[in-house]
Coordinates of C-alpha atoms in Angstrom, one line a residue:
X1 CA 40.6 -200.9 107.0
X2 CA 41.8 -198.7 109.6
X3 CA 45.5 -199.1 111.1
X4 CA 45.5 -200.4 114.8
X5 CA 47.4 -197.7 117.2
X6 CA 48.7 -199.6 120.2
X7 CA 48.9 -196.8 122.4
X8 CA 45.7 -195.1 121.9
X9 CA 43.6 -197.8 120.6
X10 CA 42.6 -196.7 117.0
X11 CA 40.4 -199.1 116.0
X12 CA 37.7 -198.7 118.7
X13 CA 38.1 -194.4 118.3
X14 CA 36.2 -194.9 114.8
X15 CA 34.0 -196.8 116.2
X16 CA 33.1 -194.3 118.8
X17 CA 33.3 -191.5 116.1
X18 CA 30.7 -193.4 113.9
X19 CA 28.3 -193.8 116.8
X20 CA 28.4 -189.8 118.1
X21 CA 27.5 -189.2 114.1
X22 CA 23.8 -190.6 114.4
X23 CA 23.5 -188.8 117.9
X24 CA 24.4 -185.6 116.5
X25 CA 22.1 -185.7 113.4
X26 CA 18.8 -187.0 116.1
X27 CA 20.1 -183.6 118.3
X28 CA 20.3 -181.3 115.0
X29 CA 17.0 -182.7 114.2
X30 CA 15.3 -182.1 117.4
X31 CA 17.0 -178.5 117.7
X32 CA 15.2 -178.2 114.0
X33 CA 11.6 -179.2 114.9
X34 CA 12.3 -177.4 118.6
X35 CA 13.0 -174.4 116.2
X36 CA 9.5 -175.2 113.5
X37 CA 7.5 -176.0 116.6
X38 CA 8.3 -172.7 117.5
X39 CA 8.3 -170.6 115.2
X40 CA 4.6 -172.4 114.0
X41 CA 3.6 -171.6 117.7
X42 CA 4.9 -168.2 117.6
X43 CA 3.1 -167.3 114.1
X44 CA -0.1 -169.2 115.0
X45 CA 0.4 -166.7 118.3
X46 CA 0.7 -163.9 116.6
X47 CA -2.1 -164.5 113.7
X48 CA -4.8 -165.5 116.9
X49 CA -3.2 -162.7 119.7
X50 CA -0.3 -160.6 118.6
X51 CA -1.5 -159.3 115.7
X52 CA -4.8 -157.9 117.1
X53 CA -2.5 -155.3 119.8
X54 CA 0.0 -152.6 119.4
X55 CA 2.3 -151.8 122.8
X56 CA 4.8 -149.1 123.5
X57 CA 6.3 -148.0 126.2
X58 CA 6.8 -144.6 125.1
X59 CA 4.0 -143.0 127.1
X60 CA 3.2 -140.3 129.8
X61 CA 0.8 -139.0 132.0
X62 CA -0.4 -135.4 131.1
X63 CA -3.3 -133.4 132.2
X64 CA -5.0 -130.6 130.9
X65 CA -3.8 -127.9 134.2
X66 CA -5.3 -125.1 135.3
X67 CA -3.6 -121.3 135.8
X68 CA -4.4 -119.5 138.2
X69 CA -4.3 -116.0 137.7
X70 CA -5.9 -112.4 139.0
X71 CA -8.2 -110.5 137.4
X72 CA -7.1 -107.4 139.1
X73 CA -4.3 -105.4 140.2
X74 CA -3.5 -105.3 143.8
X75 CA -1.1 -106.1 146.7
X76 CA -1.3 -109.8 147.9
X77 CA -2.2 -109.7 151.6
X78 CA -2.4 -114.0 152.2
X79 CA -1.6 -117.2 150.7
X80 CA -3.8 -120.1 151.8
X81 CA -1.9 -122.9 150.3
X82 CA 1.4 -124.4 149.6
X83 CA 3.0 -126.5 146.8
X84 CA 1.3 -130.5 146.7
X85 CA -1.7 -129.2 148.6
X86 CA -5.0 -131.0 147.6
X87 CA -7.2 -128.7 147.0
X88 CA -11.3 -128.7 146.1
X89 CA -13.1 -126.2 144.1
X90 CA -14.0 -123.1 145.4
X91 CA -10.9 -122.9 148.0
X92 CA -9.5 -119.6 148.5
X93 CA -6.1 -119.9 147.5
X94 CA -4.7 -116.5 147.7
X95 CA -6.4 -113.0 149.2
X96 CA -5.5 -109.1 147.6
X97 CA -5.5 -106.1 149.1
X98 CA -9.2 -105.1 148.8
X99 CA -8.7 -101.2 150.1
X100 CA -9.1 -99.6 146.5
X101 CA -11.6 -102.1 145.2
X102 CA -13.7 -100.8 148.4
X103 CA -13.7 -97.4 147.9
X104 CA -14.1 -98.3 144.2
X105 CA -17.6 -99.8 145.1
X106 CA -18.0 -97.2 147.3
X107 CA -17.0 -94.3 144.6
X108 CA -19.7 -96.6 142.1
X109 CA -22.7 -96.6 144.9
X110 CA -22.9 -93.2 145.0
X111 CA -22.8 -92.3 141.5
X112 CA -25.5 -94.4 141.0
X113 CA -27.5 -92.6 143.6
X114 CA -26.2 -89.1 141.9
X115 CA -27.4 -90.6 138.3
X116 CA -31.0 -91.7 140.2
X117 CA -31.4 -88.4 141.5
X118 CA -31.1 -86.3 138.0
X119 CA -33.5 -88.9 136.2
X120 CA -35.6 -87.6 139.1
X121 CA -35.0 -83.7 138.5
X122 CA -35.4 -84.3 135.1
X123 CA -38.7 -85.3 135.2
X124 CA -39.6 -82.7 137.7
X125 CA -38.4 -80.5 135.2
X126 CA -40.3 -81.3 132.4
X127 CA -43.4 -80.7 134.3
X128 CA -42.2 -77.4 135.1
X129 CA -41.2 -76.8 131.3
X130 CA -44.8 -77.8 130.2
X131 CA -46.1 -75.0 132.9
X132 CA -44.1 -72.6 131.1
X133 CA -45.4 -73.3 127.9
X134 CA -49.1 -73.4 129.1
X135 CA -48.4 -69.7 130.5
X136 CA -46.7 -68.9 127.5
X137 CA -49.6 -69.6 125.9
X138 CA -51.7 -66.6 127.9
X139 CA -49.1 -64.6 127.4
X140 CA -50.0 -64.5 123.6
X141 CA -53.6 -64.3 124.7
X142 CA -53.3 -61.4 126.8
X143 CA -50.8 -60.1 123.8
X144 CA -53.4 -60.4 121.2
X145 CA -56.1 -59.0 123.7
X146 CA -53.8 -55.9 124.0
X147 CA -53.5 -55.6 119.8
X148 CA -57.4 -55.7 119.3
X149 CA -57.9 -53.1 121.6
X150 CA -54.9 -51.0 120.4
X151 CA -56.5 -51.7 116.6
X152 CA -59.2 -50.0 117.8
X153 CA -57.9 -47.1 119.5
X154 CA -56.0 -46.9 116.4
X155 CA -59.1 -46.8 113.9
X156 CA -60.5 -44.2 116.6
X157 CA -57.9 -41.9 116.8
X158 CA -57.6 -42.1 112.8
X159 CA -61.1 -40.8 112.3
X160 CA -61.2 -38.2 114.5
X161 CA -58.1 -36.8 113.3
X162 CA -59.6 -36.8 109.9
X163 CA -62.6 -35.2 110.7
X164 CA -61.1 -32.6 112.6
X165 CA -58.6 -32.1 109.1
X166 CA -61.5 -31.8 107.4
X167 CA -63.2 -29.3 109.5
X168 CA -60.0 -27.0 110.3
X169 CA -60.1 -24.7 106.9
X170 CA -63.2 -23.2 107.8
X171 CA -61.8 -22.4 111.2
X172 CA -64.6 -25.1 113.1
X173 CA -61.7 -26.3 114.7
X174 CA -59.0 -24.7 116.7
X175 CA -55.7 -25.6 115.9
X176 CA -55.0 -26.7 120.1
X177 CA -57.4 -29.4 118.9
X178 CA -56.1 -30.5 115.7
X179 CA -52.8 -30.8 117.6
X180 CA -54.1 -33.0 120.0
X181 CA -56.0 -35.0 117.9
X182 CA -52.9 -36.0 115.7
X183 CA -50.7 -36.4 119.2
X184 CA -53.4 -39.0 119.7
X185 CA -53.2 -40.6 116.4
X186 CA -49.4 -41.0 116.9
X187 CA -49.9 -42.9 120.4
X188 CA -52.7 -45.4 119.0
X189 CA -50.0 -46.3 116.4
X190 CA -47.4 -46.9 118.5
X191 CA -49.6 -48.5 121.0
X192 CA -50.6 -50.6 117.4
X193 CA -47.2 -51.4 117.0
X194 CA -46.4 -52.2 120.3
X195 CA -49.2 -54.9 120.7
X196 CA -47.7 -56.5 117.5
X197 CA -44.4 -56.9 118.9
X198 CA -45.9 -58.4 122.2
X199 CA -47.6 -60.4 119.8
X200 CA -44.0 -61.6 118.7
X201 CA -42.5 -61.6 121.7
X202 CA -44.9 -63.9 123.5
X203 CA -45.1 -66.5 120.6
X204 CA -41.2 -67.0 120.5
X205 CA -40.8 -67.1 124.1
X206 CA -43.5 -70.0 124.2
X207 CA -41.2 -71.6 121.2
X208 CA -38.6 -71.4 123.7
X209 CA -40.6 -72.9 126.3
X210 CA -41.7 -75.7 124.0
X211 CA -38.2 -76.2 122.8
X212 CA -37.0 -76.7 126.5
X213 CA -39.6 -79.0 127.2
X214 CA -38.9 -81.4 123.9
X215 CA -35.6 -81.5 124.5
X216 CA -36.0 -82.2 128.6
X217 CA -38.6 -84.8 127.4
X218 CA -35.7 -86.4 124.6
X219 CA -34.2 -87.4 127.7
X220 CA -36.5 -89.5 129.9
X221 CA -39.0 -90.4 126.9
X222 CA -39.9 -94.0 126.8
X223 CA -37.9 -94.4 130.4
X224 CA -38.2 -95.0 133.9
X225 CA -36.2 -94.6 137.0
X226 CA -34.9 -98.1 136.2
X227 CA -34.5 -98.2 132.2
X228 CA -32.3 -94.8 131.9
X229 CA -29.2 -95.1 129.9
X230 CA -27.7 -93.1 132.8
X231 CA -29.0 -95.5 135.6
X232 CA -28.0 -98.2 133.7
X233 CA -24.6 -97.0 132.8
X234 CA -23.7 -96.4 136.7
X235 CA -25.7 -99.9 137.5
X236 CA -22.5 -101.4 135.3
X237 CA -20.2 -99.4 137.1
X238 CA -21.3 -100.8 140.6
X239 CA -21.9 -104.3 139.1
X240 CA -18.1 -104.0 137.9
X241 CA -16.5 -102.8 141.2
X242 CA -18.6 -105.5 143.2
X243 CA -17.0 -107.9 140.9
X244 CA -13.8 -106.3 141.4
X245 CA -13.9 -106.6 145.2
X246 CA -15.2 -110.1 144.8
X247 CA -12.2 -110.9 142.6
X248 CA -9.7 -109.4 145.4
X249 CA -10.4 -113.6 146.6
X250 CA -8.6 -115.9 144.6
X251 CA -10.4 -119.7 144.9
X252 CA -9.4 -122.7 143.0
X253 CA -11.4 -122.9 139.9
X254 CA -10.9 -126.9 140.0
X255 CA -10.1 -129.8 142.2
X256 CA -6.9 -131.0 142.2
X257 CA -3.1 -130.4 143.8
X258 CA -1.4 -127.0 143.7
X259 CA 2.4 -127.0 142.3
X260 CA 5.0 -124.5 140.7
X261 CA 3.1 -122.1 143.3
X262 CA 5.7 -118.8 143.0
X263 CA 3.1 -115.9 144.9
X264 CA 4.6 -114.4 148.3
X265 CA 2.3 -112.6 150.6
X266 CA 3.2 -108.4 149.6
X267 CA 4.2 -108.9 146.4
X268 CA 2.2 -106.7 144.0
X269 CA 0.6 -108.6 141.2
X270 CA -0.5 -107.7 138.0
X271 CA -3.6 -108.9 135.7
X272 CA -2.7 -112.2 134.1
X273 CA 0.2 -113.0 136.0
X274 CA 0.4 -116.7 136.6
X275 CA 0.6 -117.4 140.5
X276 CA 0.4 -121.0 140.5
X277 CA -0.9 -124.2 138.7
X278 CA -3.3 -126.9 139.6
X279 CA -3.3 -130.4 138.4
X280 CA -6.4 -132.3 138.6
X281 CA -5.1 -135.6 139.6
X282 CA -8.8 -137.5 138.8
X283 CA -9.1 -136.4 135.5
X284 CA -5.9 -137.7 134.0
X285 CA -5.0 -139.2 130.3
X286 CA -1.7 -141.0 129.0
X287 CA -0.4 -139.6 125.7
X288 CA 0.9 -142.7 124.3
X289 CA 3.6 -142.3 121.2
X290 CA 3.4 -144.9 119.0
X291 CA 5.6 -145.7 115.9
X292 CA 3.5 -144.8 112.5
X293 CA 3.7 -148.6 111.0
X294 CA 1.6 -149.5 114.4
X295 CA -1.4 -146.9 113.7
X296 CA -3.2 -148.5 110.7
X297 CA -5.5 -150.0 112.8
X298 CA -5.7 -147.7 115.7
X299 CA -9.2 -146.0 115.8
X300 CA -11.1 -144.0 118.6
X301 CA -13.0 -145.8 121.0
X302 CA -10.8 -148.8 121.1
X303 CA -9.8 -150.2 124.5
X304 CA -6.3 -149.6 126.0
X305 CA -4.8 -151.6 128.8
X306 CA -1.6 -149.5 130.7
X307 CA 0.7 -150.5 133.3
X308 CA 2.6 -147.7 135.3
X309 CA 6.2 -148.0 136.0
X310 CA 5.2 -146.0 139.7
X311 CA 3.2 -149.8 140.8
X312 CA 4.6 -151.9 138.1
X313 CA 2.7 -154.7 136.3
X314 CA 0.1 -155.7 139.4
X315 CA -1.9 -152.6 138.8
X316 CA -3.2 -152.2 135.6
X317 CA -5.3 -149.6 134.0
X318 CA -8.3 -149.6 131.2
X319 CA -9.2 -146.7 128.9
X320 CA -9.9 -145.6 125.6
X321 CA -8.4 -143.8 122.7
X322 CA -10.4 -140.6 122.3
X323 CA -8.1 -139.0 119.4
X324 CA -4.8 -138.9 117.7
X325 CA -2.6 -136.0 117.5
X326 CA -2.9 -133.9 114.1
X327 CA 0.9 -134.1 113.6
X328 CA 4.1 -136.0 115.3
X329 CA 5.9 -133.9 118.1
X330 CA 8.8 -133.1 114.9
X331 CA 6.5 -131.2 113.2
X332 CA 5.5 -128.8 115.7
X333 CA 8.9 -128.3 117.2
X334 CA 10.3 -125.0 117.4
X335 CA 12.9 -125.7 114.7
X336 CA 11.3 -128.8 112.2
X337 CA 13.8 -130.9 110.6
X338 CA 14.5 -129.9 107.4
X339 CA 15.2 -133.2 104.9
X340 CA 15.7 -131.0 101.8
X341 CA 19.4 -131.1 102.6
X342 CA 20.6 -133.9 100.8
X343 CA 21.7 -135.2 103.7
X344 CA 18.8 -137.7 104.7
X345 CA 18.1 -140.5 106.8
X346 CA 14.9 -141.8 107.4
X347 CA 13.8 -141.9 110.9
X348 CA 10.3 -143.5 112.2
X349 CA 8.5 -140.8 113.5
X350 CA 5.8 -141.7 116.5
X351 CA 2.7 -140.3 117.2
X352 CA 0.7 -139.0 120.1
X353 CA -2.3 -141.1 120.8
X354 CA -4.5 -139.7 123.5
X355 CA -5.6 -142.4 125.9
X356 CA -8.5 -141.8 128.9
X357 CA -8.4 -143.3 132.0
X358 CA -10.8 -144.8 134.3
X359 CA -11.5 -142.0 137.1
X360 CA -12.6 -145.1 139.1
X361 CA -9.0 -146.5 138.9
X362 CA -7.2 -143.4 139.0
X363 CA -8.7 -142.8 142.5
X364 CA -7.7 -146.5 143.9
X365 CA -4.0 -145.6 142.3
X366 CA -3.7 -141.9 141.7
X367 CA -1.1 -141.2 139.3
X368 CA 0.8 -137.7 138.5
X369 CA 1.6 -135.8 135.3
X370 CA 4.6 -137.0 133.6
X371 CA 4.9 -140.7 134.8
X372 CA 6.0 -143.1 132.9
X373 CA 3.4 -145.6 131.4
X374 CA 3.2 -149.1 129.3
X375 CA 0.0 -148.8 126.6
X376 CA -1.3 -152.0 124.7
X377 CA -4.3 -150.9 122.5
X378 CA -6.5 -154.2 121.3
X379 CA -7.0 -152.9 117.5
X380 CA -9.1 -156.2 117.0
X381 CA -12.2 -154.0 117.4
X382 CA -13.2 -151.3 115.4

């Protein structure tokens, strides 16, 4: 039995000790089933909800951009817009110098003409060449004409110069005559000869002839005025320098909002060079980078609810995944991590998983590349 304290009244502080005892055991035993309750609701949460998503908030707006870029070399004469400008397909955006494409075209226009004109010659030509050959042909007509009559001079002058050799030892013939008569034999050969070699003459010039005319004919056979490997050769060259002068206007090859424009009007740009970008702010997508022990259920084509820290968690946003990135941003770093080294600690790596976005939504709430983003993919469906 408990000694009584007459100043502080020890008796009745055990009793008050002994009654807190059965109040703090019904507290500990509420804080317990507070703590089961929970923890049950929390895991019967997580089996029914929690378990069929995946969240991060390491996510970004990106944007496949376009470069624009000349296709010729000229002098920049205008710049139509300005950093942040919306701009639709087909603007200009910047103009060249068009002076040398000009006389370019110019320069191509008439060689075409001069190429059109020497098909045309060229076929003229040929009919002159096949003239030549036709009177090359009467040539060896009138040639062989000549040789039959010389053949028979020839035979004449032969047998009179024999008969007279025959008749001059008996003195029935003077010698004035015999003279003659071999004089005359002599020119009938010649003249034999002579008719041969005209003969000769006129068939090789007509092989001449005929060799002109094959080879003028190589050139326009099987073509027309419109076909010719010449015509069409100068028809590229003045399709090319029309293309030139049209590229001498620089127009926005997509819709969307200029930025990191760096073109001043005189400067003097090249082929290739980059003269500004364009971002086109309806056709948007979130790279989300989740960590790997969240992507065994993650397939394409499941549905993705965002937020955007720009209009926080009133505006939300519903796409899809369309595909997952074929290696985590380490691995295609300039320098990887090496973990050969011995010295090694494991790090979870993440993963880019490319989300697209609703173009409907984007327009109510356009967003911009680079933003921030919250991504919750529902892996419940596969």
């Amino acid at each position: 039995m408990a000694e009584a304290d007459p100043n502080f009244g020890g008796e009745r502080t055990d009793e008050t000790t002994a009654g807190r005892r059965p109040l703090r055991k019904r507290l500990l035993t509420y804080v317990a089933g507070a703590v089961l309750i929970g923890g049950v609701g929390f895991g019967a949460w997580y089996a029914l909800v929690g378990s069929h998503y995946v969240s991060t908030d390491n996510a970004y707006v990106g944007a496949d951009t376009a470069s624009v870029t000349p296709m010729v070399a000229a002098q920049v004469a205008a710049v139509a817009v300005a950093d942040t400008q919306a701009v639709r397909k087909g603007d200009t955006l910047v103009r060249l110098d068009d002076s040398d494409a000009r006389i370019a075209l110019a320069q191509a226009e008439a060689d075409l003409a001069k190429v059109r004109r020497q098909y045309g010659q060229t076929s003229a030509t040929s009919a002159a060449l096949a003239a030549q050959v036709q009177a090359r042909n009467a040539d060896i007509a009138r040639a062989r004409a000549q040789l039959v009559s010389a053949e028979a001079d020839y035979e004449r002058a032969r047998v009179d110069l024999a008969r007279r050799q025959r008749l001059a030892p008996n003195g029935a013939v003077s010698g004035e005559e015999l003279t003659a008569a071999t004089n005359s034999f002599s020119s009938a050969r010649a003249n034999l000869e002579l008719a041969r070699a005209g003969i000769a003459q006129a068939s090789s010039t007509r092989g001449a002839a005929a060799g002109e005319l094959a080879a003028n004919d190589a050139l326009i056979s099987g073509t027309t005025a419109a076909t010719a490997p010449e015509v069409l050769a100068a028809q590229a060259r003045l399709a090319q320098a029309r293309l030139d002068l049209e590229r001498t206007v620089i127009r926005a090859p997509i819709d969307g909002v200029i930025t990191r424009r760096n073109v001043q009007v005189g400067q003097r740009v090249a082929p290739g060079a980059q003269l500004m970008l364009i971002v086109p702010v309806g056709q948007l997508y979130v790279d989300a980078n989740f960590k790997e022990g969240q992507l065994a259920k993650v397939k394409i084509g499941q549905a993705v609810t965002l937020k955007s820290d720009l209009y926080g968690g009133d505006v939300e946003y519903h796409g899809k995944v369309v595909g997952l990135s074929g290696g985590t941003g380490s691995s295609f770093a300039l320098i990887p991590a090496q973990n050969a080294t011995g010295n090694w600690i494991k790090v979870v790596q993440r993963l880019p998983v490319r989300v697209a976005l609703d173009p409907k939504e984007l327009q109510a709430h356009p967003l911009r590349v680079g933003l921030s983003m919250d991504a919750e993919i529902d892996i419940s469906r596969n």
